[in-house]
PDB file of C-alpha atoms in Angstrom:
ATOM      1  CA  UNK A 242       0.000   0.000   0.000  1.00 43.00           C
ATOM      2  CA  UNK A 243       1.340   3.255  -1.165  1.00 52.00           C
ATOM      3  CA  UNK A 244       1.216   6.707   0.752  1.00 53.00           C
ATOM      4  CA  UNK A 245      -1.052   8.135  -1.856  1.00 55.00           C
ATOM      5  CA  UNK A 246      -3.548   5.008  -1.341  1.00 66.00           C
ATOM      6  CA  UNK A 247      -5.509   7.852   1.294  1.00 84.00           C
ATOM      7  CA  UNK A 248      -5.503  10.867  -1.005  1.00 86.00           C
ATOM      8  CA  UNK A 249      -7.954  11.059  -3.749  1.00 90.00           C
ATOM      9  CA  UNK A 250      -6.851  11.210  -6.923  1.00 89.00           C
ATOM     10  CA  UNK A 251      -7.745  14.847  -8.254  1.00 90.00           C
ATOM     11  CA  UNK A 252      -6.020  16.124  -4.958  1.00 91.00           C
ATOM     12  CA  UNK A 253      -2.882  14.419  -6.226  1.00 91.00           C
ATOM     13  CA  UNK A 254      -3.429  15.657  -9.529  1.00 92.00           C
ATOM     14  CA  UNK A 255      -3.716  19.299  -7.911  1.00 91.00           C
ATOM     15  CA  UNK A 256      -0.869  18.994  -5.719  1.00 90.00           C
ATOM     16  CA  UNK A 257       1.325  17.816  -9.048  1.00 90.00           C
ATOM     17  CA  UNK A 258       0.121  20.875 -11.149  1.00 89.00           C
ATOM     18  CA  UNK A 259       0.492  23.613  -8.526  1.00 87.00           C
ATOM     19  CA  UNK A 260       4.252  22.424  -7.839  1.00 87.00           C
ATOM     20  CA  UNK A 261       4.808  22.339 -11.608  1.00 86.00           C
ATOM     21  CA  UNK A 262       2.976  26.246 -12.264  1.00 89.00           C
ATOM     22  CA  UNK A 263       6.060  27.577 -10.819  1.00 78.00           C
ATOM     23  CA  UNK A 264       6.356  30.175 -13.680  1.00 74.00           C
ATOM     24  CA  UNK A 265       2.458  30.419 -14.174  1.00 84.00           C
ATOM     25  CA  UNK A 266       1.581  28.284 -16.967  1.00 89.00           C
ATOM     26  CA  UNK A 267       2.895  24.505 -18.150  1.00 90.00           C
ATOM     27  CA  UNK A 268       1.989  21.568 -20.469  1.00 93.00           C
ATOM     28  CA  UNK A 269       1.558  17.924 -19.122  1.00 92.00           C
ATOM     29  CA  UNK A 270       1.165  14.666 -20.601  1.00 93.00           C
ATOM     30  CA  UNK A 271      -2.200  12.541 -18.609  1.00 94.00           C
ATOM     31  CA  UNK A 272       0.575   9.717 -18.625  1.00 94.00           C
ATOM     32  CA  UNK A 273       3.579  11.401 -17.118  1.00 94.00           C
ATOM     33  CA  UNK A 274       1.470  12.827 -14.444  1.00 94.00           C
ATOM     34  CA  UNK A 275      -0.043   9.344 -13.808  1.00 95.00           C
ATOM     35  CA  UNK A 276       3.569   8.038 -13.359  1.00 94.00           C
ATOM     36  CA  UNK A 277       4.085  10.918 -11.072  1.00 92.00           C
ATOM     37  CA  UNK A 278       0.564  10.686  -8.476  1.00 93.00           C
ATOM     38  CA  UNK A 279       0.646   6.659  -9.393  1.00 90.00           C
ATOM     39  CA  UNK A 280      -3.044   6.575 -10.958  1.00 94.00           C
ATOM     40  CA  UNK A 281      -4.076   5.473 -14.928  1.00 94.00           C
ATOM     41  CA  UNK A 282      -3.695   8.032 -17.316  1.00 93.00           C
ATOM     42  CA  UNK A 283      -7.601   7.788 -17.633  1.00 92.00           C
ATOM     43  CA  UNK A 284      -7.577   8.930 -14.222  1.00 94.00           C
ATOM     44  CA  UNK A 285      -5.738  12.185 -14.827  1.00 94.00           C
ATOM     45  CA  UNK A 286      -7.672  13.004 -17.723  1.00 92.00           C
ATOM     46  CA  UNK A 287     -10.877  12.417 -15.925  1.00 93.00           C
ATOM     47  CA  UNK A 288      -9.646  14.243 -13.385  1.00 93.00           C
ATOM     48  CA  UNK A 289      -8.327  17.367 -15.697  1.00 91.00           C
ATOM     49  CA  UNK A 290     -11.565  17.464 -17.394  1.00 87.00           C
ATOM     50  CA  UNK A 291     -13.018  18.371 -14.041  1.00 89.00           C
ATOM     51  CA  UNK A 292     -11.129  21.062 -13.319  1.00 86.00           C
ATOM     52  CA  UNK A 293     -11.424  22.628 -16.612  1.00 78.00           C
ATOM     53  CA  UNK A 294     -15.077  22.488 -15.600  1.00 80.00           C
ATOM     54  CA  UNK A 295     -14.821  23.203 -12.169  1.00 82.00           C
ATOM     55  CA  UNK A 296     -11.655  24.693 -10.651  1.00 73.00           C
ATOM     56  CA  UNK A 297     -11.379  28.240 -11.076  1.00 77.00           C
ATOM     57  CA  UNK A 298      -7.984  29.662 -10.119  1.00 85.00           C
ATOM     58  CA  UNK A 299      -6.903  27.046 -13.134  1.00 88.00           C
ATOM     59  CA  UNK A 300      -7.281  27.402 -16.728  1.00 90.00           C
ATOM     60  CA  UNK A 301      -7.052  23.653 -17.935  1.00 91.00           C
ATOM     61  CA  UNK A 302      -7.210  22.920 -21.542  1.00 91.00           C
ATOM     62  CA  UNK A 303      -6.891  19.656 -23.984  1.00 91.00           C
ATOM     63  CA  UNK A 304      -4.016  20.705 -25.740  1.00 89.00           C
ATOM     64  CA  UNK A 305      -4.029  17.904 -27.994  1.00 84.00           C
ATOM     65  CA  UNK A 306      -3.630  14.015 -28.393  1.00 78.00           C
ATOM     66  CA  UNK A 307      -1.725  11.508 -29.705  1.00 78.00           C
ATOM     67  CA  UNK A 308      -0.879   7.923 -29.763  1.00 77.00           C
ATOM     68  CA  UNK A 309       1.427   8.092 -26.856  1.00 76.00           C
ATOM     69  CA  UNK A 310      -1.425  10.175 -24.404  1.00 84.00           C
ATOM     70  CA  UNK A 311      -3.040  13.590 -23.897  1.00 93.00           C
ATOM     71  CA  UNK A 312      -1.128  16.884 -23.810  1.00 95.00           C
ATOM     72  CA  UNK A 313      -2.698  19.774 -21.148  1.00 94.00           C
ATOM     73  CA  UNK A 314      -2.383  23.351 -20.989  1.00 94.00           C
ATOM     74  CA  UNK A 315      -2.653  24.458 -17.667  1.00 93.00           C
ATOM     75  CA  UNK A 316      -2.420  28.663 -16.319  1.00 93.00           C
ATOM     76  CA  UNK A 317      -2.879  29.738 -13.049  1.00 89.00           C
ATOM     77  CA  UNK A 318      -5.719  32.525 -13.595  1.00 86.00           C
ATOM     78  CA  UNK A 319      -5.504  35.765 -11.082  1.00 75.00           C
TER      79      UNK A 319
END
């Protein structure tokens, strides 16, 4: 059982994005960040699509997608 077994998984996701925003904005891949908070890639992009619905300090956006996984925009919005 890992440490993350008690967190839910779009807290993880969170967590991961705000300590990569560093300079305000990145791109992530569903699958690296699944390696990262040790969900599925389906996870994350479950997860992302909720907080490009739902999170507001976050602009979250489907950059594109490929054969090796989904690319995400994410700003920090003031």
């Amino acid at each position: 059982m890992s440490s993350t077994d008690s967190i839910p998984p779009e807290r993880q996701v969170l967590e991961y994005i705000e300590d990569q925003l560093s300079a305000g904005q990145t791109f992530a891949k569903s699958r690296h960040i699944a390696g990262k908070v040790e969900i599925s890639a389906k996870q994350v992009g479950a997860v992302m699509s909720s907080i490009e619905d739902y999170e507001s300090s976050l602009q979250v956006k489907k950059w594109g997608g490929s054969s090796d996984g989904t690319t995400w925009y994410i700003k920090r919005v003031e």
